[in-house]
Amino acid sequence: MVRMHIGLIGLGKMGFNMRGRLRSAGIEVTGFDRNPEVSDAASLDEFVAALPAPRIVWVMVPAGAATDSVITELAGKLQPGDLVIDGGNSKFTEDLRHEALLAGRGIGFIDVGVSGGVWGLANGYGLMAGGAAEHVQAVLPVFDALRPEGPREESFVHVGDVGAGHYAKMVHNGIEYGLMQAYAEGYELLQAKDIIKDVPGTFRAWQKGTVVRSWLLDLAVKALQEDPDLSQVAGYVEDSGEGRWTVEEAIANEVPAPVITAALFARYGSRQDDSPAMQLVAALRNQFGGHAVRRPVDRHAG
């Protein structure tokens, strides 16, 4: 049996761990990154040459200009029959443009929403794929290696055509905004009431048996154990785009989404006034995704 061999471009917080998980599952991975300390190839040409045809290249770089640049470069270096997978957080409309560019050269394209953050190496990743069925089928061993153990349908879905994977991930992240905001507002209310003497303990007591238990709650408990007053986290929260896109799509499709919209606006508000609620949202983003937090002293830096 021929061992599967794929290329992975982008060895940052997510990509580096994904390479490790794939290798531990017996899939050969050649990684390429601009940082030579983690890259397996010295150049993109060397990277492409190291892959057996038909090549499978997974792109795991920041959405936007970086992804666009890499896919444009690959379009000029890959061959008909090769396949490109965009596993970043690209906007679904970009997928259609990238598919058209690659299709003109006989190269396939799949978009994959990936959830799991910095914990994916140990726990596995939730995966949402968009693209032609034959392309998705060809790389199922890769998806199976990346996802958690258990039934495939509990952590992987072929959502639909190109763009559907990133659309599903966009909605997933919009829901995430709302969930984090609810925990954060509850945290602030508990902290504000003088009869409550143990806020971290309250969150901890919700972890088993309650209807609000979740992995996000577990991460909130972890964040509060590490910094009970969140004194090392400024209540300044960035947004990486998916929440905005979810609200835009809700408006375009006339779907009421008041919780997600309010959570997005709360992030905008966090950049004006500190609040305990937004400190917890910032801490949660750091816990699950390794996103940088601002310290109280550098809240207005940059």
mmCIF file of C-alpha atoms in Angstrom:
data_model
loop_
_atom_site.group_PDB
_atom_site.id
_atom_site.type_symbol
_atom_site.label_atom_id
_atom_site.label_comp_id
_atom_site.label_asym_id
_atom_site.label_seq_id
_atom_site.Cartn_x
_atom_site.Cartn_y
_atom_site.Cartn_z
ATOM 1 C CA MET A 1 0.000 0.000 0.000
ATOM 2 C CA VAL A 2 1.381 3.397 -1.022
ATOM 3 C CA ARG A 3 1.778 5.771 1.903
ATOM 4 C CA MET A 4 -0.135 9.025 1.418
ATOM 5 C CA HIS A 5 2.100 12.065 1.037
ATOM 6 C CA ILE A 6 0.804 15.645 1.149
ATOM 7 C CA GLY A 7 2.270 19.123 1.235
ATOM 8 C CA LEU A 8 1.371 21.651 3.915
ATOM 9 C CA ILE A 9 2.062 25.357 3.456
ATOM 10 C CA GLY A 10 1.984 27.451 6.631
ATOM 11 C CA LEU A 11 3.488 26.059 9.833
ATOM 12 C CA GLY A 12 2.197 28.565 12.354
ATOM 13 C CA LYS A 13 0.192 27.758 15.475
ATOM 14 C CA MET A 14 -2.326 25.580 13.626
ATOM 15 C CA GLY A 15 -0.292 24.283 10.696
ATOM 16 C CA PHE A 16 2.650 23.139 12.811
ATOM 17 C CA ASN A 17 0.373 21.024 15.012
ATOM 18 C CA MET A 18 -1.530 19.685 12.015
ATOM 19 C CA ARG A 19 1.729 18.467 10.472
ATOM 20 C CA GLY A 20 2.513 16.667 13.716
ATOM 21 C CA ARG A 21 -0.916 15.022 13.939
ATOM 22 C CA LEU A 22 -0.789 13.873 10.308
ATOM 23 C CA ARG A 23 2.662 12.379 10.729
ATOM 24 C CA SER A 24 1.631 10.574 13.897
ATOM 25 C CA ALA A 25 -1.184 8.968 11.854
ATOM 26 C CA GLY A 26 1.278 7.660 9.266
ATOM 27 C CA ILE A 27 0.757 10.297 6.574
ATOM 28 C CA GLU A 28 3.948 11.689 5.075
ATOM 29 C CA VAL A 29 4.005 15.491 5.162
ATOM 30 C CA THR A 30 6.363 17.936 3.497
ATOM 31 C CA GLY A 31 5.866 21.323 5.123
ATOM 32 C CA PHE A 32 6.822 24.716 3.790
ATOM 33 C CA ASP A 33 7.004 27.943 5.743
ATOM 34 C CA ARG A 34 8.799 31.267 5.317
ATOM 35 C CA ASN A 35 10.467 30.485 8.639
ATOM 36 C CA PRO A 36 13.370 28.162 7.711
ATOM 37 C CA GLU A 37 13.561 26.818 11.272
ATOM 38 C CA VAL A 38 10.304 24.887 10.844
ATOM 39 C CA SER A 39 10.205 24.402 7.053
ATOM 40 C CA ASP A 40 11.025 21.093 5.351
ATOM 41 C CA ALA A 41 11.863 22.831 2.064
ATOM 42 C CA ALA A 42 14.015 25.834 1.304
ATOM 43 C CA SER A 43 11.720 27.232 -1.393
ATOM 44 C CA LEU A 44 8.279 26.745 -2.865
ATOM 45 C CA ASP A 45 9.844 25.158 -5.957
ATOM 46 C CA GLU A 46 11.712 22.661 -3.784
ATOM 47 C CA PHE A 47 8.482 22.004 -1.864
ATOM 48 C CA VAL A 48 6.495 21.243 -5.039
ATOM 49 C CA ALA A 49 9.282 19.035 -6.405
ATOM 50 C CA ALA A 50 9.265 16.951 -3.216
ATOM 51 C CA LEU A 51 5.612 15.936 -3.637
ATOM 52 C CA PRO A 52 4.557 12.895 -5.678
ATOM 53 C CA ALA A 53 2.031 13.443 -8.484
ATOM 54 C CA PRO A 54 -0.854 13.934 -8.336
ATOM 55 C CA ARG A 55 0.077 16.448 -5.648
ATOM 56 C CA ILE A 56 -2.100 17.356 -2.675
ATOM 57 C CA VAL A 57 -1.254 20.744 -1.152
ATOM 58 C CA TRP A 58 -2.959 21.980 2.009
ATOM 59 C CA VAL A 59 -2.680 25.756 2.475
ATOM 60 C CA MET A 60 -2.817 26.901 6.100
ATOM 61 C CA VAL A 61 -1.911 30.600 6.059
ATOM 62 C CA PRO A 62 -3.800 33.726 7.210
ATOM 63 C CA ALA A 63 -6.922 34.535 5.213
ATOM 64 C CA GLY A 64 -6.870 37.358 2.713
ATOM 65 C CA ALA A 65 -3.767 38.551 0.909
ATOM 66 C CA ALA A 66 -1.516 35.770 2.230
ATOM 67 C CA THR A 67 -3.828 32.968 1.060
ATOM 68 C CA ASP A 68 -4.453 34.703 -2.260
ATOM 69 C CA SER A 69 -0.717 35.058 -2.885
ATOM 70 C CA VAL A 70 0.050 31.425 -2.079
ATOM 71 C CA ILE A 71 -2.772 30.017 -4.222
ATOM 72 C CA THR A 72 -1.801 32.279 -7.121
ATOM 73 C CA GLU A 73 1.796 31.038 -6.873
ATOM 74 C CA LEU A 74 0.667 27.425 -6.713
ATOM 75 C CA ALA A 75 -1.473 27.895 -9.819
ATOM 76 C CA GLY A 76 1.722 28.593 -11.741
ATOM 77 C CA LYS A 77 3.704 25.683 -10.288
ATOM 78 C CA LEU A 78 1.304 22.744 -9.950
ATOM 79 C CA GLN A 79 0.157 20.431 -12.750
ATOM 80 C CA PRO A 80 -3.230 19.259 -14.040
ATOM 81 C CA GLY A 81 -4.654 16.634 -11.699
ATOM 82 C CA ASP A 82 -3.134 18.197 -8.579
ATOM 83 C CA LEU A 83 -5.359 19.347 -5.720
ATOM 84 C CA VAL A 84 -5.226 22.422 -3.459
ATOM 85 C CA ILE A 85 -6.982 22.544 -0.078
ATOM 86 C CA ASP A 86 -7.518 25.897 1.653
ATOM 87 C CA GLY A 87 -7.831 25.167 5.367
ATOM 88 C CA GLY A 88 -7.578 28.766 6.561
ATOM 89 C CA ASN A 89 -10.437 31.082 7.456
ATOM 90 C CA SER A 90 -10.982 32.489 3.967
ATOM 91 C CA LYS A 91 -14.263 34.164 3.119
ATOM 92 C CA PHE A 92 -16.408 31.778 1.076
ATOM 93 C CA THR A 93 -16.598 34.209 -1.832
ATOM 94 C CA GLU A 94 -12.804 33.988 -2.210
ATOM 95 C CA ASP A 95 -13.105 30.215 -2.626
ATOM 96 C CA LEU A 96 -15.091 30.636 -5.818
ATOM 97 C CA ARG A 97 -12.386 32.875 -7.277
ATOM 98 C CA HIS A 98 -9.596 30.508 -6.261
ATOM 99 C CA GLU A 99 -11.465 27.511 -7.666
ATOM 100 C CA ALA A 100 -11.876 29.277 -11.021
ATOM 101 C CA LEU A 101 -8.184 30.213 -11.146
ATOM 102 C CA LEU A 102 -7.043 26.665 -10.437
ATOM 103 C CA ALA A 103 -9.686 24.983 -12.619
ATOM 104 C CA GLY A 104 -8.351 26.912 -15.602
ATOM 105 C CA ARG A 105 -5.124 24.957 -15.135
ATOM 106 C CA GLY A 106 -6.783 21.616 -14.449
ATOM 107 C CA ILE A 107 -6.100 21.789 -10.695
ATOM 108 C CA GLY A 108 -8.763 20.800 -8.164
ATOM 109 C CA PHE A 109 -9.790 22.828 -5.126
ATOM 110 C CA ILE A 110 -11.392 22.099 -1.740
ATOM 111 C CA ASP A 111 -12.169 24.608 0.996
ATOM 112 C CA VAL A 112 -12.103 23.284 4.558
ATOM 113 C CA GLY A 113 -13.219 25.024 7.708
ATOM 114 C CA VAL A 114 -11.006 23.826 10.569
ATOM 115 C CA SER A 115 -11.895 24.147 14.252
ATOM 116 C CA GLY A 116 -9.811 23.030 17.186
ATOM 117 C CA GLY A 117 -7.279 25.780 17.718
ATOM 118 C CA VAL A 118 -4.033 25.079 19.508
ATOM 119 C CA TRP A 119 -5.584 21.976 21.147
ATOM 120 C CA GLY A 120 -6.039 20.152 17.845
ATOM 121 C CA LEU A 121 -2.747 18.248 17.982
ATOM 122 C CA ALA A 122 -3.943 16.223 20.967
ATOM 123 C CA ASN A 123 -7.727 16.421 20.559
ATOM 124 C CA GLY A 124 -8.194 16.483 16.791
ATOM 125 C CA TYR A 125 -9.985 19.024 14.599
ATOM 126 C CA GLY A 126 -13.572 19.523 13.532
ATOM 127 C CA LEU A 127 -13.640 19.710 9.726
ATOM 128 C CA MET A 128 -16.154 21.145 7.249
ATOM 129 C CA ALA A 129 -15.329 20.554 3.568
ATOM 130 C CA GLY A 130 -16.652 22.155 0.407
ATOM 131 C CA GLY A 131 -15.903 20.864 -3.084
ATOM 132 C CA ALA A 132 -16.497 18.103 -5.590
ATOM 133 C CA ALA A 133 -17.247 14.690 -4.118
ATOM 134 C CA GLU A 134 -14.377 13.005 -5.980
ATOM 135 C CA HIS A 135 -11.883 15.507 -4.569
ATOM 136 C CA VAL A 136 -13.165 15.107 -1.019
ATOM 137 C CA GLN A 137 -13.148 11.318 -1.338
ATOM 138 C CA ALA A 138 -9.535 11.349 -2.520
ATOM 139 C CA VAL A 139 -8.321 13.016 0.680
ATOM 140 C CA LEU A 140 -10.574 11.298 3.234
ATOM 141 C CA PRO A 141 -7.514 9.628 4.847
ATOM 142 C CA VAL A 142 -6.141 13.104 5.566
ATOM 143 C CA PHE A 143 -9.412 14.265 7.090
ATOM 144 C CA ASP A 144 -9.659 11.074 9.138
ATOM 145 C CA ALA A 145 -6.132 11.615 10.467
ATOM 146 C CA LEU A 146 -6.910 15.182 11.529
ATOM 147 C CA ARG A 147 -10.320 14.679 13.117
ATOM 148 C CA PRO A 148 -10.907 13.250 16.609
ATOM 149 C CA GLU A 149 -11.403 9.525 17.108
ATOM 150 C CA GLY A 150 -14.959 8.231 16.825
ATOM 151 C CA PRO A 151 -17.661 8.264 14.136
ATOM 152 C CA ARG A 152 -16.649 10.435 11.171
ATOM 153 C CA GLU A 153 -20.001 12.230 11.084
ATOM 154 C CA GLU A 154 -19.396 13.634 14.580
ATOM 155 C CA SER A 155 -16.361 15.677 13.494
ATOM 156 C CA PHE A 156 -16.360 15.811 9.678
ATOM 157 C CA VAL A 157 -18.898 16.871 7.092
ATOM 158 C CA HIS A 158 -18.797 17.331 3.343
ATOM 159 C CA VAL A 159 -21.061 20.373 3.456
ATOM 160 C CA GLY A 160 -21.561 20.964 -0.244
ATOM 161 C CA ASP A 161 -19.941 22.652 -3.219
ATOM 162 C CA VAL A 162 -16.876 24.904 -3.148
ATOM 163 C CA GLY A 163 -17.364 27.681 -0.603
ATOM 164 C CA ALA A 164 -19.687 25.613 1.602
ATOM 165 C CA GLY A 165 -16.932 24.512 3.977
ATOM 166 C CA HIS A 166 -15.838 28.021 4.788
ATOM 167 C CA TYR A 167 -19.448 29.181 4.944
ATOM 168 C CA ALA A 168 -20.191 26.532 7.580
ATOM 169 C CA LYS A 169 -17.063 27.524 9.513
ATOM 170 C CA MET A 170 -18.126 31.187 9.312
ATOM 171 C CA VAL A 171 -21.473 30.337 10.932
ATOM 172 C CA HIS A 172 -19.673 28.135 13.483
ATOM 173 C CA ASN A 173 -17.510 31.096 14.483
ATOM 174 C CA GLY A 174 -20.517 33.397 14.643
ATOM 175 C CA ILE A 175 -22.140 30.975 17.095
ATOM 176 C CA GLU A 176 -18.857 30.914 19.016
ATOM 177 C CA TYR A 177 -19.067 34.714 19.360
ATOM 178 C CA GLY A 178 -22.508 34.426 20.947
ATOM 179 C CA LEU A 179 -21.549 31.595 23.309
ATOM 180 C CA MET A 180 -18.456 33.382 24.574
ATOM 181 C CA GLN A 181 -20.404 36.592 25.077
ATOM 182 C CA ALA A 182 -23.043 34.795 27.176
ATOM 183 C CA TYR A 183 -20.401 33.268 29.453
ATOM 184 C CA ALA A 184 -18.663 36.641 29.667
ATOM 185 C CA GLU A 185 -21.787 38.567 30.664
ATOM 186 C CA GLY A 186 -22.601 35.955 33.294
ATOM 187 C CA TYR A 187 -19.044 36.270 34.622
ATOM 188 C CA GLU A 188 -19.337 40.039 34.917
ATOM 189 C CA LEU A 189 -22.704 39.816 36.702
ATOM 190 C CA LEU A 190 -21.332 37.320 39.215
ATOM 191 C CA GLN A 191 -18.290 39.499 39.788
ATOM 192 C CA ALA A 192 -20.430 42.590 40.358
ATOM 193 C CA LYS A 193 -22.649 41.064 43.094
ATOM 194 C CA ASP A 194 -21.296 41.448 46.633
ATOM 195 C CA ILE A 195 -22.883 38.250 47.958
ATOM 196 C CA ILE A 196 -20.885 36.149 45.458
ATOM 197 C CA LYS A 197 -17.581 35.215 47.093
ATOM 198 C CA ASP A 198 -16.153 32.695 44.611
ATOM 199 C CA VAL A 199 -16.630 33.482 40.929
ATOM 200 C CA PRO A 200 -14.047 30.979 39.583
ATOM 201 C CA GLY A 201 -15.557 28.280 41.820
ATOM 202 C CA THR A 202 -19.004 28.999 40.439
ATOM 203 C CA PHE A 203 -17.821 28.467 36.878
ATOM 204 C CA ARG A 204 -15.999 25.312 37.990
ATOM 205 C CA ALA A 205 -19.181 23.938 39.594
ATOM 206 C CA TRP A 206 -20.993 24.262 36.270
ATOM 207 C CA GLN A 207 -18.644 21.839 34.496
ATOM 208 C CA LYS A 208 -20.549 18.651 35.332
ATOM 209 C CA GLY A 209 -24.267 18.041 35.177
ATOM 210 C CA THR A 210 -25.460 21.522 34.165
ATOM 211 C CA VAL A 211 -27.061 22.493 30.879
ATOM 212 C CA VAL A 212 -24.379 25.141 30.198
ATOM 213 C CA ARG A 213 -21.407 22.741 30.403
ATOM 214 C CA SER A 214 -19.135 22.862 27.348
ATOM 215 C CA TRP A 215 -15.509 22.955 26.238
ATOM 216 C CA LEU A 216 -15.683 26.768 26.250
ATOM 217 C CA LEU A 217 -16.795 26.633 29.885
ATOM 218 C CA ASP A 218 -13.857 24.318 30.653
ATOM 219 C CA LEU A 219 -11.522 26.845 29.031
ATOM 220 C CA ALA A 220 -13.095 29.681 31.038
ATOM 221 C CA VAL A 221 -12.387 27.706 34.219
ATOM 222 C CA LYS A 222 -8.796 27.145 33.063
ATOM 223 C CA ALA A 223 -8.343 30.855 32.336
ATOM 224 C CA LEU A 224 -9.698 31.791 35.782
ATOM 225 C CA GLN A 225 -7.489 29.220 37.496
ATOM 226 C CA GLU A 226 -4.452 30.745 35.812
ATOM 227 C CA ASP A 227 -5.495 34.338 36.554
ATOM 228 C CA PRO A 228 -8.498 34.493 38.968
ATOM 229 C CA ASP A 229 -9.110 38.222 38.515
ATOM 230 C CA LEU A 230 -8.000 38.287 34.854
ATOM 231 C CA SER A 231 -5.643 41.022 35.954
ATOM 232 C CA GLN A 232 -3.200 40.183 33.165
ATOM 233 C CA VAL A 233 -5.783 40.499 30.384
ATOM 234 C CA ALA A 234 -7.102 43.764 29.001
ATOM 235 C CA GLY A 235 -10.782 43.777 28.017
ATOM 236 C CA TYR A 236 -9.825 44.474 24.410
ATOM 237 C CA VAL A 237 -11.073 41.867 21.931
ATOM 238 C CA GLU A 238 -10.156 41.606 18.263
ATOM 239 C CA ASP A 239 -12.335 39.962 15.635
ATOM 240 C CA SER A 240 -10.821 37.995 12.776
ATOM 241 C CA GLY A 241 -13.601 38.522 10.244
ATOM 242 C CA GLU A 242 -15.942 35.559 10.505
ATOM 243 C CA GLY A 243 -18.322 37.285 12.925
ATOM 244 C CA ARG A 244 -18.656 40.261 10.599
ATOM 245 C CA TRP A 245 -19.268 37.981 7.620
ATOM 246 C CA THR A 246 -21.892 36.018 9.543
ATOM 247 C CA VAL A 247 -23.800 39.215 10.345
ATOM 248 C CA GLU A 248 -23.493 40.376 6.726
ATOM 249 C CA GLU A 249 -24.916 37.048 5.544
ATOM 250 C CA ALA A 250 -27.724 37.225 8.097
ATOM 251 C CA ILE A 251 -28.691 40.614 6.698
ATOM 252 C CA ALA A 252 -28.364 39.459 3.074
ATOM 253 C CA ASN A 253 -30.564 36.415 3.729
ATOM 254 C CA GLU A 254 -33.005 38.238 6.058
ATOM 255 C CA VAL A 255 -32.222 35.862 8.923
ATOM 256 C CA PRO A 256 -32.557 37.433 12.392
ATOM 257 C CA ALA A 257 -29.302 36.959 14.297
ATOM 258 C CA PRO A 258 -29.530 39.312 17.298
ATOM 259 C CA VAL A 259 -27.225 37.306 19.604
ATOM 260 C CA ILE A 260 -24.352 37.015 17.139
ATOM 261 C CA THR A 261 -24.776 40.641 16.067
ATOM 262 C CA ALA A 262 -24.748 41.874 19.670
ATOM 263 C CA ALA A 263 -21.642 39.783 20.415
ATOM 264 C CA LEU A 264 -19.851 41.334 17.442
ATOM 265 C CA PHE A 265 -20.803 44.853 18.524
ATOM 266 C CA ALA A 266 -19.667 44.053 22.058
ATOM 267 C CA ARG A 267 -16.206 43.422 20.653
ATOM 268 C CA TYR A 268 -16.247 46.825 19.024
ATOM 269 C CA GLY A 269 -17.285 48.310 22.359
ATOM 270 C CA SER A 270 -14.415 46.533 24.098
ATOM 271 C CA ARG A 271 -11.982 48.714 22.212
ATOM 272 C CA GLN A 272 -13.394 51.805 23.883
ATOM 273 C CA ASP A 273 -13.988 50.836 27.517
ATOM 274 C CA ASP A 274 -12.563 48.018 29.646
ATOM 275 C CA SER A 275 -15.050 45.547 31.087
ATOM 276 C CA PRO A 276 -14.751 42.265 33.002
ATOM 277 C CA ALA A 277 -16.945 40.559 30.396
ATOM 278 C CA MET A 278 -14.589 41.425 27.569
ATOM 279 C CA GLN A 279 -11.593 40.402 29.656
ATOM 280 C CA LEU A 280 -13.080 36.891 29.765
ATOM 281 C CA VAL A 281 -13.782 36.882 26.007
ATOM 282 C CA ALA A 282 -10.153 37.891 25.390
ATOM 283 C CA ALA A 283 -8.956 35.180 27.792
ATOM 284 C CA LEU A 284 -11.140 32.541 26.083
ATOM 285 C CA ARG A 285 -9.776 33.409 22.632
ATOM 286 C CA ASN A 286 -6.281 32.974 24.053
ATOM 287 C CA GLN A 287 -7.199 29.623 25.589
ATOM 288 C CA PHE A 288 -8.713 27.916 22.553
ATOM 289 C CA GLY A 289 -6.871 29.587 19.721
ATOM 290 C CA GLY A 290 -3.675 30.953 21.178
ATOM 291 C CA HIS A 291 -4.764 34.440 20.104
ATOM 292 C CA ALA A 292 -2.617 37.150 21.671
ATOM 293 C CA VAL A 293 -4.079 39.162 24.520
ATOM 294 C CA ARG A 294 -3.292 42.737 25.380
ATOM 295 C CA ARG A 295 -2.044 43.431 28.868
ATOM 296 C CA PRO A 296 -3.808 46.234 30.716
ATOM 297 C CA VAL A 297 -0.776 48.492 30.297
ATOM 298 C CA ASP A 298 -0.658 48.072 26.499
ATOM 299 C CA ARG A 299 -4.396 48.168 25.827
ATOM 300 C CA HIS A 300 -4.077 51.212 23.585
ATOM 301 C CA ALA A 301 -0.752 50.187 22.040
ATOM 302 C CA GLY A 302 -0.549 50.072 18.278
#
